[in-house]
Tab-separated table of C-alpha atoms in Angstrom:
chain	number	residue	atom	x	y	z
A	10	MET	CA	8.706	7.266	-30.307
A	11	ALA	CA	5.186	9.084	-29.895
A	12	ILE	CA	4.524	11.839	-32.600
A	13	ASN	CA	2.329	14.462	-31.349
A	14	LYS	CA	1.799	18.294	-30.806
A	15	ARG	CA	4.985	18.509	-28.243
A	16	THR	CA	7.326	16.080	-30.309
A	17	TYR	CA	9.595	18.466	-32.621
A	18	ILE	CA	10.182	16.912	-36.060
A	19	LEU	CA	12.711	18.120	-38.477
A	20	PRO	CA	14.537	17.141	-42.107
A	21	LYS	CA	17.206	14.844	-41.131
A	22	GLY	CA	20.511	16.638	-41.476
A	23	THR	CA	18.893	19.750	-40.333
A	24	GLU	CA	21.754	21.844	-38.307
A	25	PRO	CA	20.663	24.287	-35.441
A	26	THR	CA	21.717	27.431	-37.420
A	27	ALA	CA	20.265	30.690	-35.974
A	28	GLU	CA	17.483	30.587	-38.184
A	29	VAL	CA	16.178	27.426	-37.168
A	30	ILE	CA	16.941	27.984	-33.147
A	31	SER	CA	14.781	31.328	-33.752
A	32	ASP	CA	12.017	29.831	-35.449
A	33	LEU	CA	12.092	27.016	-33.135
A	34	LEU	CA	11.938	29.441	-29.748
A	35	GLY	CA	9.785	31.888	-31.383
A	36	SER	CA	7.250	29.600	-33.188
A	37	VAL	CA	3.477	29.473	-32.104
A	38	LYS	CA	3.789	25.905	-31.001
A	39	ARG	CA	6.226	26.515	-28.324
A	40	THR	CA	4.794	29.728	-27.084
A	41	GLN	CA	1.446	27.835	-26.477
A	42	GLU	CA	3.219	25.071	-25.014
A	43	VAL	CA	5.161	26.940	-22.663
A	44	LYS	CA	1.753	28.322	-21.311
A	45	LYS	CA	0.220	24.866	-20.921
A	46	TYR	CA	3.139	23.983	-18.733
A	47	ASP	CA	2.467	27.103	-16.469
A	48	LEU	CA	-1.148	26.166	-16.338
A	49	LEU	CA	-0.486	22.683	-15.294
A	50	GLU	CA	2.216	24.144	-12.940
A	51	GLN	CA	-0.530	26.201	-11.313
A	52	TYR	CA	-2.924	23.169	-10.806
A	53	TYR	CA	-0.081	21.371	-9.568
A	54	ASN	CA	0.603	24.373	-7.104
A	55	ALA	CA	-3.127	24.335	-6.199
A	56	GLU	CA	-3.111	28.147	-6.991
A	57	ALA	CA	-7.010	30.075	-7.778
A	58	ILE	CA	-7.149	29.513	-11.202
A	59	THR	CA	-9.434	27.608	-13.649
A	60	GLN	CA	-9.084	26.725	-17.248
A	61	ASP	CA	-11.199	29.830	-17.842
A	62	ASN	CA	-12.804	32.623	-16.092
A	63	SER	CA	-16.351	32.400	-16.633
A	64	HIS	CA	-17.380	31.929	-13.026
A	65	LYS	CA	-18.356	35.058	-11.299
A	66	GLU	CA	-16.900	34.294	-7.592
A	67	PRO	CA	-13.259	34.126	-6.962
A	68	LEU	CA	-12.024	30.512	-5.690
A	69	ILE	CA	-11.326	30.317	-2.290
A	70	ALA	CA	-11.833	26.526	-1.887
A	71	VAL	CA	-9.194	25.008	-4.054
A	72	THR	CA	-7.955	21.590	-3.836
A	73	ALA	CA	-4.362	19.938	-4.234
A	74	TYR	CA	-6.022	17.231	-6.535
A	75	SER	CA	-3.354	17.495	-9.152
A	76	ARG	CA	-0.780	17.245	-6.657
A	77	TYR	CA	-2.374	14.037	-4.916
A	78	ILE	CA	-2.413	12.348	-8.583
A	79	THR	CA	1.126	12.939	-9.315
A	80	SER	CA	2.201	12.045	-6.023
A	81	LEU	CA	0.500	9.240	-5.690
A	82	ASN	CA	1.374	7.751	-9.280
A	83	CYS	CA	5.098	8.486	-8.396
A	84	GLY	CA	5.165	7.195	-5.381
A	85	TYR	CA	3.683	3.871	-6.522
A	86	LEU	CA	6.105	3.599	-9.681
A	87	LEU	CA	9.068	4.819	-8.053
A	88	GLY	CA	8.706	4.537	-4.125
A	89	ASN	CA	11.199	1.700	-4.097
A	90	PRO	CA	14.210	2.673	-6.185
A	91	VAL	CA	14.657	1.015	-9.616
A	92	THR	CA	17.522	-1.817	-9.523
A	93	TYR	CA	19.063	-3.022	-12.631
A	94	ASN	CA	20.069	-7.009	-13.302
A	95	ALA	CA	22.755	-8.062	-16.524
A	96	SER	CA	22.493	-11.322	-18.511
A	97	GLU	CA	25.150	-13.599	-17.210
A	98	GLY	CA	29.002	-12.449	-18.706
A	99	HIS	CA	27.964	-8.223	-18.344
A	100	ASP	CA	29.617	-6.560	-15.598
A	101	ILE	CA	27.139	-3.200	-14.898
A	102	GLU	CA	29.088	-2.470	-11.813
A	103	LYS	CA	31.212	0.981	-13.043
A	104	ILE	CA	27.620	2.150	-14.227
A	105	GLN	CA	26.171	1.269	-10.719
A	106	GLU	CA	28.725	2.920	-9.281
A	107	ALA	CA	28.299	6.206	-11.114
A	108	TYR	CA	24.437	6.217	-10.182
A	109	ASP	CA	25.132	5.384	-6.345
A	110	ALA	CA	27.710	8.098	-6.281
A	111	GLN	CA	24.845	10.933	-7.195
A	112	LYS	CA	21.656	8.818	-5.594
A	113	ILE	CA	20.118	8.467	-9.177
A	114	GLN	CA	16.566	7.354	-7.448
A	115	ASN	CA	16.398	11.148	-6.616
A	116	ILE	CA	16.737	12.227	-10.077
A	117	ASP	CA	14.518	9.428	-11.182
A	118	ILE	CA	11.928	11.013	-8.768
A	119	LYS	CA	11.973	14.475	-10.184
A	120	LEU	CA	11.843	13.212	-13.878
A	121	GLU	CA	8.911	11.065	-13.205
A	122	ASN	CA	7.240	14.030	-11.460
A	123	ASP	CA	7.783	15.906	-14.530
A	124	ALA	CA	6.584	13.273	-16.583
A	125	SER	CA	3.265	13.126	-14.438
A	126	LYS	CA	2.987	16.867	-14.512
A	127	PHE	CA	3.679	17.761	-18.054
A	128	GLY	CA	3.212	14.846	-20.079
A	129	HIS	CA	7.498	14.405	-20.454
A	130	GLY	CA	10.384	15.022	-18.585
A	131	PHE	CA	14.385	15.727	-19.736
A	132	GLU	CA	17.353	14.812	-18.504
A	133	ARG	CA	20.619	16.166	-19.459
A	134	ILE	CA	23.817	13.725	-18.855
A	135	TYR	CA	26.921	15.875	-18.558
A	136	ILE	CA	30.487	15.436	-17.314
A	137	ASN	CA	31.657	17.213	-13.978
A	138	GLU	CA	34.456	19.009	-12.981
A	139	ASP	CA	36.054	15.825	-11.747
A	140	GLY	CA	35.743	13.553	-15.060
A	141	ASP	CA	32.352	11.868	-13.333
A	142	CYS	CA	29.412	11.306	-15.568
A	143	ARG	CA	26.425	12.674	-14.059
A	144	SER	CA	22.874	13.428	-14.614
A	145	ALA	CA	20.489	16.405	-13.850
A	146	ALA	CA	16.647	16.809	-14.382
A	147	ILE	CA	15.830	19.984	-16.918
A	148	ASP	CA	12.930	21.670	-17.003
A	149	PRO	CA	10.847	21.204	-19.757
A	150	ARG	CA	10.133	24.621	-20.148
A	151	SER	CA	13.592	24.959	-20.834
A	152	VAL	CA	14.600	22.340	-23.717
A	153	VAL	CA	13.490	21.990	-27.099
A	154	LEU	CA	14.757	18.246	-28.281
A	155	VAL	CA	14.474	17.958	-31.904
A	156	ARG	CA	14.058	14.662	-33.878
A	157	ASP	CA	14.711	13.874	-37.587
A	158	ASN	CA	12.037	12.950	-39.908
A	159	THR	CA	12.881	9.533	-40.486
A	160	VAL	CA	10.919	6.271	-39.335
A	161	GLU	CA	13.386	6.143	-36.105
A	162	HIS	CA	12.862	9.726	-35.179
A	163	ARG	CA	16.246	10.142	-34.027
A	164	LYS	CA	17.380	12.858	-32.118
A	165	MET	CA	19.368	15.035	-33.818
A	166	PHE	CA	20.175	18.174	-31.364
A	167	ALA	CA	18.503	19.448	-28.127
A	168	LEU	CA	18.340	23.268	-27.106
A	169	ILE	CA	18.770	24.075	-23.394
A	170	TYR	CA	17.669	27.829	-22.868
A	171	VAL	CA	16.798	30.356	-20.739
A	172	GLU	CA	15.791	34.303	-21.271
A	173	SER	CA	18.700	36.889	-21.342
A	174	VAL	CA	18.250	39.359	-18.532
A	175	ASP	CA	19.719	42.925	-18.423
A	176	GLU	CA	22.007	44.358	-15.415
A	177	LYS	CA	18.350	45.361	-13.255
A	178	GLY	CA	17.327	41.728	-13.862
A	179	GLU	CA	14.676	42.729	-16.539
A	180	VAL	CA	14.321	39.850	-19.249
A	181	ILE	CA	15.003	40.986	-23.140
A	182	ASP	CA	12.498	40.288	-25.233
A	183	GLY	CA	14.023	37.424	-27.875
A	184	GLU	CA	17.570	36.945	-26.243
A	185	TYR	CA	18.015	33.454	-24.858
A	186	GLU	CA	21.591	31.847	-23.458
A	187	LEU	CA	21.994	28.409	-25.087
A	188	THR	CA	23.270	25.326	-24.974
A	189	ILE	CA	23.274	23.528	-28.095
A	190	LEU	CA	23.960	19.610	-27.736
A	191	THR	CA	24.449	17.570	-31.019
A	192	ARG	CA	25.568	14.050	-31.313
A	193	ASP	CA	29.270	14.682	-30.783
A	194	LYS	CA	29.146	18.485	-29.585
A	195	ILE	CA	28.385	20.798	-26.890
A	196	MET	CA	28.043	24.365	-27.808
A	197	GLU	CA	27.569	27.558	-25.760
A	198	ARG	CA	26.012	30.205	-27.549
A	199	LYS	CA	23.759	33.570	-27.322
A	200	LEU	CA	20.430	33.943	-29.623
A	201	GLN	CA	21.041	37.996	-30.219
A	202	GLY	CA	18.829	39.451	-32.531
A	203	GLY	CA	18.347	36.363	-34.962
A	204	SER	CA	21.825	35.739	-34.764
A	205	LEU	CA	23.926	33.293	-32.624
A	206	VAL	CA	26.803	34.905	-30.879
A	207	GLY	CA	29.755	33.206	-29.387
A	208	ASP	CA	33.223	31.655	-29.561
A	209	GLU	CA	33.258	28.266	-31.627
A	210	LYS	CA	36.731	27.631	-30.235
A	211	GLY	CA	35.035	26.912	-26.664
A	212	ASP	CA	32.955	23.937	-28.337
A	213	LEU	CA	33.706	20.791	-26.624
A	214	SER	CA	33.604	17.381	-28.204
A	215	HIS	CA	32.110	14.695	-26.065
A	216	VAL	CA	31.877	10.824	-26.328
A	217	PHE	CA	28.473	9.497	-25.757
A	218	SER	CA	27.767	8.915	-29.510
A	219	ASP	CA	24.784	10.254	-29.208
A	220	VAL	CA	22.545	13.779	-27.947
A	221	PRO	CA	23.323	13.428	-23.810
A	222	VAL	CA	19.600	14.341	-23.508
A	223	VAL	CA	16.961	11.892	-22.429
A	224	GLU	CA	13.036	12.106	-22.939
A	225	TYR	CA	11.139	10.290	-20.320
A	226	ILE	CA	7.456	10.317	-21.485
A	227	ASN	CA	4.243	9.593	-19.355
A	228	ASP	CA	2.799	8.047	-22.101
A	229	ASP	CA	2.389	7.691	-25.862
A	230	ASP	CA	0.154	10.520	-25.962
A	231	LEU	CA	2.726	12.615	-23.891
A	232	ILE	CA	-0.024	13.634	-21.895
A	233	GLY	CA	0.223	14.280	-17.853
A	234	ASP	CA	-1.750	12.276	-15.142
A	235	PHE	CA	-4.189	14.836	-14.375
A	236	GLU	CA	-4.351	16.668	-17.549
A	237	ALA	CA	-7.512	14.581	-18.675
A	238	VAL	CA	-9.174	15.832	-15.464
A	239	LEU	CA	-8.799	19.786	-15.322
A	240	PRO	CA	-12.440	20.551	-16.388
A	241	LEU	CA	-13.531	18.182	-13.468
A	242	ILE	CA	-11.132	19.897	-11.152
A	243	ASP	CA	-12.499	23.159	-12.013
A	244	ALA	CA	-15.889	21.819	-11.316
A	245	TYR	CA	-15.150	20.517	-8.248
A	246	ASN	CA	-13.527	23.982	-6.823
A	247	ILE	CA	-16.178	25.993	-7.961
A	248	LEU	CA	-18.445	23.844	-6.270
A	249	GLN	CA	-16.701	23.735	-2.986
A	250	THR	CA	-16.123	27.525	-3.436
A	251	ALA	CA	-20.210	27.957	-3.734
A	252	ARG	CA	-20.871	25.621	-0.766
A	253	VAL	CA	-18.135	27.776	1.315
A	254	ASN	CA	-19.817	30.992	0.129
A	255	ASP	CA	-23.331	29.810	1.031
A	256	ARG	CA	-22.015	29.199	4.446
A	257	LEU	CA	-20.432	32.739	4.694
A	258	LYS	CA	-23.780	34.700	3.521
A	259	THR	CA	-25.302	32.678	5.925
A	260	ALA	CA	-23.501	33.633	9.063
A	261	ASN	CA	-23.963	37.445	7.834
A	262	ALA	CA	-27.496	37.144	6.518
A	263	LEU	CA	-29.714	40.251	6.503
A	264	LEU	CA	-32.197	40.640	9.370
A	265	LEU	CA	-35.598	41.313	8.486
A	266	VAL	CA	-38.202	43.213	10.915
A	267	SER	CA	-41.826	43.746	9.926
A	268	GLY	CA	-44.346	45.421	12.072
A	269	GLY	CA	-42.154	48.201	13.503
A	270	ASN	CA	-39.220	50.286	12.913
A	271	LEU	CA	-35.676	50.080	14.834
A	272	GLY	CA	-33.486	52.790	15.735
A	273	LYS	CA	-30.154	52.877	15.272
A	274	GLU	CA	-29.333	52.046	19.218
A	275	GLN	CA	-31.834	49.104	18.839
A	276	VAL	CA	-29.825	47.692	15.890
A	277	ASP	CA	-26.408	48.139	17.585
A	278	ALA	CA	-27.909	46.444	20.937
A	279	ILE	CA	-29.324	43.350	18.947
A	280	MET	CA	-25.651	43.278	16.827
A	281	GLU	CA	-23.676	43.286	19.978
A	282	GLY	CA	-26.083	41.851	22.874
A	283	ARG	CA	-27.668	39.565	20.235
A	284	ILE	CA	-30.877	40.317	22.232
A	285	ALA	CA	-33.896	42.387	20.188
A	286	ASP	CA	-36.231	44.580	21.694
A	287	LEU	CA	-39.156	44.771	19.329
A	288	PRO	CA	-41.833	47.215	19.660
A	289	GLU	CA	-45.589	45.206	20.264
A	290	GLY	CA	-46.302	43.164	17.229
A	291	ALA	CA	-43.322	43.373	15.261
A	292	LYS	CA	-41.189	40.376	13.760
A	293	ALA	CA	-37.879	39.812	13.194
A	294	GLU	CA	-36.072	36.927	10.991
A	295	TYR	CA	-32.999	36.460	8.955
A	296	ILE	CA	-33.353	36.446	4.986
A	297	THR	CA	-31.321	33.328	4.126
A	298	LYS	CA	-31.174	31.251	0.883
A	299	THR	CA	-32.704	27.705	1.153
A	300	THR	CA	-29.596	25.173	0.232
A	301	ASN	CA	-29.854	21.148	-0.147
A	302	GLU	CA	-26.828	20.247	1.545
A	303	GLN	CA	-27.395	16.543	0.489
A	304	GLU	CA	-27.573	17.463	-3.005
A	305	SER	CA	-24.574	19.224	-2.990
A	306	GLU	CA	-22.493	16.608	-1.034
A	307	THR	CA	-24.044	13.891	-3.743
A	308	LEU	CA	-22.854	16.083	-6.421
A	309	ARG	CA	-19.390	16.399	-4.954
A	310	ILE	CA	-18.567	12.765	-4.534
A	311	SER	CA	-19.789	12.386	-7.840
A	312	ILE	CA	-17.417	14.658	-9.230
A	313	ALA	CA	-14.551	13.084	-7.039
A	314	ASP	CA	-15.719	9.873	-8.357
A	315	ASP	CA	-14.877	10.711	-11.757
A	316	ILE	CA	-11.848	12.797	-11.369
A	317	HIS	CA	-10.283	9.108	-9.719
A	318	LYS	CA	-11.674	7.304	-12.331
A	319	ILE	CA	-10.698	9.347	-15.576
A	320	SER	CA	-7.430	9.838	-14.483
A	321	MET	CA	-6.839	5.994	-13.016
A	322	THR	CA	-5.956	7.139	-9.607
A	323	PRO	CA	-7.700	5.388	-6.443
A	324	ASP	CA	-8.894	7.335	-3.497
A	325	VAL	CA	-6.722	5.693	-0.832
A	326	SER	CA	-8.965	7.555	1.605
A	327	ASP	CA	-12.069	5.761	0.968
A	328	LYS	CA	-13.267	3.536	3.542
A	329	ASN	CA	-13.944	0.582	1.515
A	330	PHE	CA	-10.509	0.679	-0.578
A	331	ALA	CA	-8.158	-0.884	1.996
A	332	GLY	CA	-9.075	-2.103	5.664
A	333	SER	CA	-8.574	-5.991	6.216
A	334	ALA	CA	-8.807	-7.041	2.297
A	335	SER	CA	-7.122	-9.805	0.870
A	336	GLY	CA	-4.138	-9.438	-1.562
A	337	VAL	CA	-6.201	-10.378	-4.645
A	338	SER	CA	-8.994	-8.243	-3.724
A	339	LEU	CA	-6.876	-5.295	-3.510
A	340	GLN	CA	-5.215	-6.165	-6.982
A	341	TYR	CA	-8.799	-6.177	-8.002
A	342	LYS	CA	-9.422	-2.569	-6.996
A	343	LEU	CA	-5.880	-1.194	-8.269
A	344	PHE	CA	-6.284	-2.825	-11.272
A	345	THR	CA	-6.805	0.253	-13.725
A	346	PHE	CA	-3.980	2.075	-11.675
A	347	GLU	CA	-1.767	-0.762	-11.992
A	348	LYS	CA	-2.489	-1.117	-15.850
A	349	HIS	CA	-1.965	2.765	-16.197
A	350	ALA	CA	1.318	2.029	-13.818
A	351	LYS	CA	2.487	-0.671	-16.271
A	352	ASP	CA	2.292	1.869	-19.128
A	353	LYS	CA	4.033	4.446	-17.523
A	354	GLU	CA	6.936	1.852	-16.220
A	355	ARG	CA	6.883	0.935	-19.714
A	356	CYS	CA	7.889	4.338	-21.273
A	357	PHE	CA	10.089	5.216	-18.235
A	358	GLU	CA	12.152	1.846	-18.697
A	359	ALA	CA	12.754	2.572	-22.364
A	360	ALA	CA	14.202	5.945	-21.388
A	361	LEU	CA	16.263	4.536	-18.439
A	362	MET	CA	17.781	2.000	-21.100
A	363	GLU	CA	18.837	5.370	-23.566
A	364	ARG	CA	20.657	6.739	-20.305
A	365	PHE	CA	22.373	3.293	-19.309
A	366	ALA	CA	23.937	3.247	-23.617
A	367	LEU	CA	25.123	7.151	-22.770
A	368	TYR	CA	26.849	6.189	-19.266
A	369	ASN	CA	28.137	3.039	-21.033
A	370	ALA	CA	29.271	4.874	-23.812
A	371	TYR	CA	31.402	7.401	-21.778
A	372	LEU	CA	32.787	4.478	-19.609
A	373	ASN	CA	33.900	2.626	-22.556
A	374	ARG	CA	36.472	5.590	-23.796
A	375	THR	CA	37.334	6.194	-20.321
A	376	ALA	CA	37.454	3.215	-18.263
A	377	ASN	CA	37.496	0.573	-20.776
A	378	MET	CA	33.856	-0.596	-19.768
A	379	GLU	CA	32.593	-3.025	-22.388
A	380	ILE	CA	29.138	-2.042	-24.901
A	381	ILE	CA	26.661	-3.757	-23.113
A	382	PRO	CA	23.834	-4.179	-25.585
A	383	THR	CA	20.835	-2.576	-23.609
A	384	ALA	CA	18.567	-5.896	-24.323
A	385	LYS	CA	21.054	-7.629	-22.159
A	386	VAL	CA	19.811	-5.263	-19.278
A	387	ASP	CA	16.725	-5.126	-17.210
A	388	ALA	CA	15.494	-2.621	-14.765
A	389	VAL	CA	13.557	-3.889	-12.196
A	390	PHE	CA	10.494	-1.672	-10.666
A	391	GLN	CA	8.500	-2.847	-7.506
A	392	ARG	CA	5.511	-1.400	-6.699
A	393	ALA	CA	5.364	0.855	-3.257
A	394	LEU	CA	2.440	-0.821	-1.893
A	395	PRO	CA	1.704	-2.435	1.760
A	396	GLN	CA	2.828	-6.108	1.540
A	397	ASN	CA	2.172	-8.928	4.151
A	398	ASP	CA	5.441	-10.446	4.374
A	399	VAL	CA	4.264	-13.633	5.643
A	400	GLU	CA	2.332	-14.160	2.467
A	401	VAL	CA	5.329	-13.135	0.300
A	402	ALA	CA	7.788	-15.565	2.656
A	403	GLY	CA	5.375	-18.458	1.799
A	404	MET	CA	5.724	-17.735	-1.820
A	405	ILE	CA	9.633	-17.413	-1.501
A	406	ASN	CA	9.699	-20.753	-0.091
A	407	SER	CA	7.738	-22.360	-2.543
A	408	LEU	CA	10.071	-21.112	-5.515
A	409	VAL	CA	13.605	-22.016	-4.175
A	410	GLY	CA	15.118	-23.707	-6.809
A	411	LEU	CA	12.847	-22.278	-9.730
A	412	VAL	CA	13.710	-19.187	-9.482
A	413	ASP	CA	17.497	-16.828	-8.572
A	414	LYS	CA	18.158	-16.208	-4.866
A	415	GLU	CA	18.350	-12.464	-5.870
A	416	THR	CA	15.049	-12.269	-7.532
A	417	LEU	CA	13.324	-13.932	-4.614
A	418	VAL	CA	14.440	-11.637	-1.902
A	419	SER	CA	13.852	-8.518	-3.703
A	420	GLN	CA	10.232	-9.238	-3.409
A	421	LEU	CA	10.491	-8.859	0.589
A	422	SER	CA	9.404	-5.026	1.397
A	423	PHE	CA	12.062	-4.417	3.794
A	424	VAL	CA	15.182	-5.486	1.572
A	425	ASN	CA	16.578	-2.498	-0.484
A	426	ASP	CA	19.525	-4.327	-1.978
A	427	ALA	CA	18.896	-7.908	-2.800
A	428	LYS	CA	22.242	-8.913	-3.950
A	429	GLU	CA	23.912	-7.054	-0.540
A	430	VAL	CA	21.453	-9.041	1.414
A	431	VAL	CA	22.104	-12.668	-0.464
A	432	GLU	CA	25.919	-12.288	-0.265
A	433	ALA	CA	25.555	-11.264	3.693
A	434	ALA	CA	23.448	-14.545	3.876
A	435	GLU	CA	25.895	-16.424	2.189
A	436	ALA	CA	28.972	-15.178	4.288
A	437	GLU	CA	26.946	-15.917	7.626
A	438	GLU	CA	26.412	-19.409	6.604
A	439	ASP	CA	29.914	-20.267	5.469
A	440	ARG	CA	30.835	-18.829	9.205
A	441	LYS	CA	28.346	-21.239	10.605
A	442	ASP	CA	29.678	-24.274	8.525
A	443	GLU	CA	32.885	-23.297	9.900
A	444	LYS	CA	32.248	-22.908	13.437
A	445	ALA	CA	30.332	-26.170	13.471
A	446	PHE	CA	33.225	-27.940	11.836
A	447	LYS	CA	35.648	-26.678	14.668
A	448	MET	CA	33.386	-27.289	17.294
A	449	GLY	CA	33.308	-31.118	16.048
A	450	GLY	CA	36.728	-31.764	16.916
A	451	PHE	CA	38.107	-31.100	13.606
A	452	GLY	CA	41.086	-28.971	12.887
A	453	THR	CA	42.273	-27.397	9.531
A	454	PHE	CA	43.629	-29.924	7.259
A	455	GLY	CA	46.931	-27.661	7.277
A	456	ASP	CA	47.496	-27.525	11.278
A	457	GLY	CA	46.826	-31.370	11.358
A	458	ASP	CA	49.380	-32.235	8.883
A	459	GLU	CA	51.837	-29.867	10.717
A	460	GLU	CA	51.152	-31.545	14.339
A	461	ASP	CA	51.663	-35.466	13.096
A	462	THR	CA	54.680	-34.035	11.594
A	463	GLU	CA	56.353	-32.700	14.687
A	464	ASN	CA	54.932	-35.701	16.714
A	465	ASP	CA	56.457	-38.290	14.370
A	466	GLU	CA	59.167	-40.204	15.769
A	467	GLU	CA	61.828	-42.314	13.650
A	468	THR	CA	61.829	-45.914	14.679
A	469	PRO	CA	64.313	-48.426	14.075
A	470	GLU	CA	62.176	-49.945	11.278
A	471	ASP	CA	62.231	-46.821	9.780
A	472	ALA	CA	65.758	-45.817	9.964
A	473	GLU	CA	66.265	-49.391	8.268
């Protein structure tokens, strides 16, 4: 578990008392953290903002680079839903059914989107009114997950909170509606005047055997995918704004008349009719600032290249990126992107295993499901990239007998559920064999046996 400025560590055994909660929610650390989240959200939404307001002109050309980086990373990692394989002898069907019932892949996308934007995302696991285990993505600005100070940094409790509002809908300073989640309880409270208000009789026990909140980290530093390139995005937006402003100023340039004077009527005639009737010897010309467009374009390309390089996100619009490049050539171009995706996958899979264990603990108590060690379960990620299915099919044929059918079939881009496809293929093969058997003049063993019995006649020799 990564320990940095966005991780909350308290001594082992600390209870979520009013004092502890007040210190957490009112700390300078939390205030600065939420402000940072808000800033990252503004960049993601491509709002006209920079990290500082030192530039003189307001931004009018703002690019959605942050959204591009997040969308491409999320789509590459989770464009195809995560699948799960268990070691032989372990049945995960009940957990898979719980996942399928709520379209868990949609929640995975939300969690990865938060991780890409904010550096980490949070999932709450709960029991709905029908008694089913369910998951929900929680905004990181509304969650504080507290870990102990041991070497394992185990979860102690989580706070899910919103600011209290009055009858007019205005925020009440220092008051929060709280859900406190511990390793065995769920408590609803209100933090008011530094005290916790609420009826302890309404506290609920749960059977998850751990705090039912899972943290999905983006990397070991808990840094979002575009957070490191915010200054470059600022530079790009400022440059583009300056270029647009130069064009606007050129279109509204001042007209300099020398060698004569123009009256108001003459000026109006020039502005409306675009024809100048100047006195003899007079000369008119626009006052414009000379700009080197080629230098501006070179600078723009340089900044854009740095954004893609530092964020390890390829520019898929680059004419040299795809084309008719071979699979190996494409892999070289995606090397840093794939390495970054591998790091994200490693972190995401660890959180998925936490989720699996929580679901497993609940179903063990309620549906007699066996406890399956997470070491016996694999989360399978399949990259969302254009594939040459002809090449993949050739690779599959060469591996028949060496790799199981489900793994091979899952490599095909048009297959969503490899297990279902393999079962359907086996069923179709059985039907073909049965049809061929019948067309060959062979009846079933039972039918032939009955016909022989009916046609048999007792002979004198048999009677004797």
